[in-house]
mmCIF file of C-alpha atoms in Angstrom:
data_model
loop_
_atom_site.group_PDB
_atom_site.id
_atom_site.type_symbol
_atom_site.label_atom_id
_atom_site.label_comp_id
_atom_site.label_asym_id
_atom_site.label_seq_id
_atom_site.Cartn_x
_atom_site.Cartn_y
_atom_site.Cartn_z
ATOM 1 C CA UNK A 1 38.778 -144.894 -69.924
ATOM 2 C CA UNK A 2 36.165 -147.366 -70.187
ATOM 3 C CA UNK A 3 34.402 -149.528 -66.838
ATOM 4 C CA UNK A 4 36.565 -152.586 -67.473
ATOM 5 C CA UNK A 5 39.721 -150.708 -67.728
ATOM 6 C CA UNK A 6 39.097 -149.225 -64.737
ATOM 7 C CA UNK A 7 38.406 -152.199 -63.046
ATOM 8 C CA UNK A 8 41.444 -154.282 -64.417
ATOM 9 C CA UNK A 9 43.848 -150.981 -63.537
ATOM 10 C CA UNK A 10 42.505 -151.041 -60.243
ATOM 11 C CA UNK A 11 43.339 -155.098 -60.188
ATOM 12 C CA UNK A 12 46.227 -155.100 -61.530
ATOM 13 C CA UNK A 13 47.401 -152.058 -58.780
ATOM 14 C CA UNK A 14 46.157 -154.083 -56.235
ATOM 15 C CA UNK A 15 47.633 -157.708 -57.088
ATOM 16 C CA UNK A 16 50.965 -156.057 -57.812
ATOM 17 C CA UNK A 17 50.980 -154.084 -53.838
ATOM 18 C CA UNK A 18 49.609 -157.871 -52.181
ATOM 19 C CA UNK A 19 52.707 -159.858 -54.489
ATOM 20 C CA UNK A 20 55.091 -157.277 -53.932
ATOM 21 C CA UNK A 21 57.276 -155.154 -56.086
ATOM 22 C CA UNK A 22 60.375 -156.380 -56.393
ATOM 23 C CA UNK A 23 62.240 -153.623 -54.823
ATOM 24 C CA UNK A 24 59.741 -154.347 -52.238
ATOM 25 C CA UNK A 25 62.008 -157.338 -50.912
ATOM 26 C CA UNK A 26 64.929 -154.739 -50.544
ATOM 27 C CA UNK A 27 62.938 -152.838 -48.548
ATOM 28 C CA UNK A 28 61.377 -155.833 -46.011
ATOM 29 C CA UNK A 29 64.923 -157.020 -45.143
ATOM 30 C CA UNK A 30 66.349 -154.539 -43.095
ATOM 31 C CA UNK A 31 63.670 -155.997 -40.187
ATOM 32 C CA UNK A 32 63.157 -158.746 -38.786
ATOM 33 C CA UNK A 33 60.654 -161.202 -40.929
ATOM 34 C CA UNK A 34 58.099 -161.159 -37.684
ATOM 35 C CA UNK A 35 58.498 -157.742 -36.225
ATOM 36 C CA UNK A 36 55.242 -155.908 -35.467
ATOM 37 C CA UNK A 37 57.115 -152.476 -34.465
ATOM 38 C CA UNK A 38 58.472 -149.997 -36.812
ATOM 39 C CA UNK A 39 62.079 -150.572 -37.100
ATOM 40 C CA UNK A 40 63.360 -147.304 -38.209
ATOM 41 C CA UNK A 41 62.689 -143.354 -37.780
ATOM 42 C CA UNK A 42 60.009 -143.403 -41.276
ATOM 43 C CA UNK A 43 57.925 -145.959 -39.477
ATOM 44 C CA UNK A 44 58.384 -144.154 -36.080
ATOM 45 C CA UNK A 45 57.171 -140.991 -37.754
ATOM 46 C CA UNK A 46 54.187 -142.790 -39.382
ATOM 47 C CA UNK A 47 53.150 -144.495 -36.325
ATOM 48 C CA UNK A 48 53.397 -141.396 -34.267
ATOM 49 C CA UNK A 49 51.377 -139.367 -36.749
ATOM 50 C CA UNK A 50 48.237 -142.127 -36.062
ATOM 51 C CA UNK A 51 48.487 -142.834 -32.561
ATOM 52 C CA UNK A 52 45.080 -143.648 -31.535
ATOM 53 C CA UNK A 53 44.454 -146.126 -35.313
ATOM 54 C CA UNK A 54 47.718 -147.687 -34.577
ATOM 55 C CA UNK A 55 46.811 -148.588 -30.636
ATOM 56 C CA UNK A 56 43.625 -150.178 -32.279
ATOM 57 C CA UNK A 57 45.002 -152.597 -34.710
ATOM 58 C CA UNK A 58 45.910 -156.260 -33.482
ATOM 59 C CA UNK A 59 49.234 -157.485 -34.181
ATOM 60 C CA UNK A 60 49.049 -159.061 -37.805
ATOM 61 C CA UNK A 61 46.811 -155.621 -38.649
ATOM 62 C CA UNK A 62 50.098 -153.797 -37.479
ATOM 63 C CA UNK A 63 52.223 -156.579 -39.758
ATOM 64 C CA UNK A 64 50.383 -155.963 -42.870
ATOM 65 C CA UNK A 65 50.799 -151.824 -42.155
ATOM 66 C CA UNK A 66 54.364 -151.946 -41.782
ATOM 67 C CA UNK A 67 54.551 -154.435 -44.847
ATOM 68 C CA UNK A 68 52.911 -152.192 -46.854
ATOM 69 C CA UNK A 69 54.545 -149.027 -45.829
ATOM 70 C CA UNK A 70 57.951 -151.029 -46.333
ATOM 71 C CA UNK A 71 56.595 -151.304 -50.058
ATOM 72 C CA UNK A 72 55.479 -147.843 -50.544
ATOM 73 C CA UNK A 73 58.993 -146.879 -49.137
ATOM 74 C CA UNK A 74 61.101 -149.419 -51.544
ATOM 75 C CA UNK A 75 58.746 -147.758 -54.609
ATOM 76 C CA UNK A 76 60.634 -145.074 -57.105
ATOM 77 C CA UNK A 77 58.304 -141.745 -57.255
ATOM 78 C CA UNK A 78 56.660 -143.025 -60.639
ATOM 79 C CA UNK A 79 55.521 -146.382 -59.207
ATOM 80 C CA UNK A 80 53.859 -144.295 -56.296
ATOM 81 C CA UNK A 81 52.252 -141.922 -58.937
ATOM 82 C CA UNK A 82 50.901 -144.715 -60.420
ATOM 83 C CA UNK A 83 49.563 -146.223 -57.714
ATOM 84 C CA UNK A 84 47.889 -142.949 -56.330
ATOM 85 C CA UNK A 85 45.986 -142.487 -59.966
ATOM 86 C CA UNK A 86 44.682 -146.019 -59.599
ATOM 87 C CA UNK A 87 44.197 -145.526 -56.197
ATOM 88 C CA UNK A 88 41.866 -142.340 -56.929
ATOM 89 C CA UNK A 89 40.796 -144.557 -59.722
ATOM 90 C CA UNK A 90 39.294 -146.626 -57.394
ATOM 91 C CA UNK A 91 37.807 -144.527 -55.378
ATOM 92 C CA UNK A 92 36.231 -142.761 -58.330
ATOM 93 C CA UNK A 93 34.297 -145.968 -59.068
ATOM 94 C CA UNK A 94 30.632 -146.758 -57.744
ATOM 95 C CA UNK A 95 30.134 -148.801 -54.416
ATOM 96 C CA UNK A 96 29.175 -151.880 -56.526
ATOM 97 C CA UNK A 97 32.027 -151.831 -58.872
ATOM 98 C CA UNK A 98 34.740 -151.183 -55.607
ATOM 99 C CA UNK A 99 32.752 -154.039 -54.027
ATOM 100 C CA UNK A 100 33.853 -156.323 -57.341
ATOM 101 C CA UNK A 101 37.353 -155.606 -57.143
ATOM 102 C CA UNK A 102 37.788 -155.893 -53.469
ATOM 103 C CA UNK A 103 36.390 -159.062 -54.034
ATOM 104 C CA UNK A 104 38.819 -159.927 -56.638
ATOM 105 C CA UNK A 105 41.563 -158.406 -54.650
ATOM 106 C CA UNK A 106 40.581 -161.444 -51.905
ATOM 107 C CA UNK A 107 40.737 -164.059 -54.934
ATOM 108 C CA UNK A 108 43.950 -163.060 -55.807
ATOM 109 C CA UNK A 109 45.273 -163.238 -52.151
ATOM 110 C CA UNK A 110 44.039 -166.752 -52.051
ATOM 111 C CA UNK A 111 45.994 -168.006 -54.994
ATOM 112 C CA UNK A 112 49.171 -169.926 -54.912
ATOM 113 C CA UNK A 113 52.062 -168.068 -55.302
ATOM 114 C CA UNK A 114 52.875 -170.004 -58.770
ATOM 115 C CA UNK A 115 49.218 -169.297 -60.088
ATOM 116 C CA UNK A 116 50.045 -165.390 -59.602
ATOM 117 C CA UNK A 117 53.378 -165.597 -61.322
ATOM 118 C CA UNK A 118 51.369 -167.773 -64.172
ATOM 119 C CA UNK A 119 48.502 -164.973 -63.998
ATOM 120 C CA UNK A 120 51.062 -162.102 -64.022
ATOM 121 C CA UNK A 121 53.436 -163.384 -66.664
ATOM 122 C CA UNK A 122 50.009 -163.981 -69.472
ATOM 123 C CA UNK A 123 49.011 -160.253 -68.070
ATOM 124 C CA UNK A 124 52.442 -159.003 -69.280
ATOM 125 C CA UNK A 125 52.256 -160.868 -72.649
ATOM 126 C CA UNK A 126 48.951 -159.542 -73.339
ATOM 127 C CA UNK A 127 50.428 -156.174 -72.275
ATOM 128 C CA UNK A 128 53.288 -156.679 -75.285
ATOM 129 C CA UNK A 129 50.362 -157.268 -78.079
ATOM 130 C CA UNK A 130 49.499 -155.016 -80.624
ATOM 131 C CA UNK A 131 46.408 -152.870 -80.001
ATOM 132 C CA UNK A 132 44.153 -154.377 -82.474
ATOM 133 C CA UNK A 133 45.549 -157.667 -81.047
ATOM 134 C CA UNK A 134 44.754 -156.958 -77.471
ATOM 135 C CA UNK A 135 41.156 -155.472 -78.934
ATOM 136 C CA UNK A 136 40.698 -159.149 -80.478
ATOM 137 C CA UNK A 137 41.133 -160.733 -77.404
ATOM 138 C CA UNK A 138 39.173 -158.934 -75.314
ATOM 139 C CA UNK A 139 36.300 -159.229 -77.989
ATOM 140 C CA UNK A 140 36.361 -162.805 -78.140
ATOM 141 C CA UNK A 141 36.517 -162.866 -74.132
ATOM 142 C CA UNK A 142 33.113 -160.663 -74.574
ATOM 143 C CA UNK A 143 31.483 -163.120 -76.404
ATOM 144 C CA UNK A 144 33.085 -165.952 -74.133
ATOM 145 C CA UNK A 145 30.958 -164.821 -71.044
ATOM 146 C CA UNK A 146 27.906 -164.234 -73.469
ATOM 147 C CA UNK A 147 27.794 -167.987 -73.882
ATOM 148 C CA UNK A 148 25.599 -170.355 -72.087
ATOM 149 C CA UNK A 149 27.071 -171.636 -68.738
ATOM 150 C CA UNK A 150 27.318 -175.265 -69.915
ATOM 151 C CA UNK A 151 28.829 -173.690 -73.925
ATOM 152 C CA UNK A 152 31.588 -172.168 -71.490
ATOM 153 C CA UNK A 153 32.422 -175.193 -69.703
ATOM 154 C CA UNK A 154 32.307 -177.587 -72.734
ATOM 155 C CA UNK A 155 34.897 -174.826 -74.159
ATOM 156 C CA UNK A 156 37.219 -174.719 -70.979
ATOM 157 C CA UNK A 157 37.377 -178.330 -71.265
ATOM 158 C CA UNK A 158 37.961 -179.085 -74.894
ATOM 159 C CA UNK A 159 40.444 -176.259 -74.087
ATOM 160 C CA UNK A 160 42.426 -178.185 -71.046
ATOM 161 C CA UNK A 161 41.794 -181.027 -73.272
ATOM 162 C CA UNK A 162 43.367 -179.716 -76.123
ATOM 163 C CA UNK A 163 46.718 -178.268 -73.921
ATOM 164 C CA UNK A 164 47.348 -181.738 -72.705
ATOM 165 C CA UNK A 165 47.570 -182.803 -76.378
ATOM 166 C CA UNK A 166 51.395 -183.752 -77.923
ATOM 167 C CA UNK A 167 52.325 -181.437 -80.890
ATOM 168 C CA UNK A 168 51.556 -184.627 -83.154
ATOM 169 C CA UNK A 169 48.069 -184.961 -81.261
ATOM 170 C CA UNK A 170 46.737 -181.733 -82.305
ATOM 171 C CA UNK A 171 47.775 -182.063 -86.349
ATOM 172 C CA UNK A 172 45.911 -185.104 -85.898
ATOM 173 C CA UNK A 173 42.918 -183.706 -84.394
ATOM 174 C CA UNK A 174 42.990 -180.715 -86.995
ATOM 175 C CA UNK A 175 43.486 -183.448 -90.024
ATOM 176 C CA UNK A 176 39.732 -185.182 -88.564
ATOM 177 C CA UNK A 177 38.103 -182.233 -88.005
ATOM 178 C CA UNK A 178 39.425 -180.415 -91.222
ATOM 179 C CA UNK A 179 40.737 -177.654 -89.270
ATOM 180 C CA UNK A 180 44.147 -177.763 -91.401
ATOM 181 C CA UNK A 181 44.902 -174.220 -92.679
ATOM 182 C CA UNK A 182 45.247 -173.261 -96.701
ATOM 183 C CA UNK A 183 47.471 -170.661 -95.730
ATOM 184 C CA UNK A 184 49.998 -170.541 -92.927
ATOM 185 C CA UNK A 185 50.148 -167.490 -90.517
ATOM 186 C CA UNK A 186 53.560 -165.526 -91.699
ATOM 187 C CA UNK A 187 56.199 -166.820 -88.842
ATOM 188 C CA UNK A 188 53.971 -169.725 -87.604
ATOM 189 C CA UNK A 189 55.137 -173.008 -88.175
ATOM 190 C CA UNK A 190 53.369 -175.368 -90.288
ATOM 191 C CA UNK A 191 50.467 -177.482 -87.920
#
């Protein structure tokens, strides 16, 4: 498993624990939105076997423990598999490299809900390519952050530039440049 894998694994663990598994939702509704005490015997159990950690956390520290323990309950056994390799995963990797996806992890939390769903809907599509075209992708992101800083922003905004264009738009802007292809892809409709 290479660094980045790692890394992404460990990402992807994390983003989908802070958004919530959609079980998850099952789980949160049998208390109250608010409540900051366990609300049935599991939590009772768990709070009881960490007296002393529980007494020290304030109340939205408590919040975010039941939350999460809600989630962790709601999970079938191979989600919580999962999440304990990436978890070990994570703790496998060096301080610096935990550092990077903590800090990712608190990126993530700050995005708007409808950036996540955006972010985790092109995650699953680039989950559904073919190896070699996942391997593509991933090359040509390489050589992306290999660029010059100002190269990378000239492409990001010929690239928003280029989404805003109308269907019509782009043919035209492929006629100038002579960017028209000789040979269509197989299933891709003509430019």
């Amino acid at each position: 498993m290479t660094r980045r894998t790692r890394i992404a694994g460990a990402l992807m663990v994390a983003a989908l624990i802070v958004s919530g598994w959609p079980s998850a939702n099952r789980a949160c509704a049998q208390s109250p939105p608010g409540a900051v005490e366990p609300s049935n015997d599991a939590e009772r159990a768990l709070i009881a076997k960490h007296p002393n950690e529980w007494a020290q956390l304030n109340p939205q520290q408590r919040q975010r423990v039941l939350e999460n323990y809600r989630r962790w309950q709601a999970m079938r056994p191979e989600e919580r598999d999962k999440v304990q390799r990436n978890f070990q995963t994570f703790r496998d990797l060096p301080p610096e490299e935990r550092k990077r996806v903590l800090e990712g992890l608190r990126k993530w939390r700050q995005l708007p809900q409808a950036r996540r769903e955006e972010l985790q809907h092109a995650y699953a599509h680039w989950r559904g390519l073919p190896p070699d075209q996942r391997d593509r992708v991933i090359k040509r992101y390489q050589q992306f952050e290999q660029l010059p800083p100002a190269q990378r922003q000239r492409m990001l905004t010929n690239w928003h530039r280029w989404q805003q264009m109308t269907p019509e738009q782009r043919r035209e802007a492929r006629r100038r440049l002579g960017l028209w292809r000789q040979h269509p892809r197989p299933g891709a409709a003509a430019p």
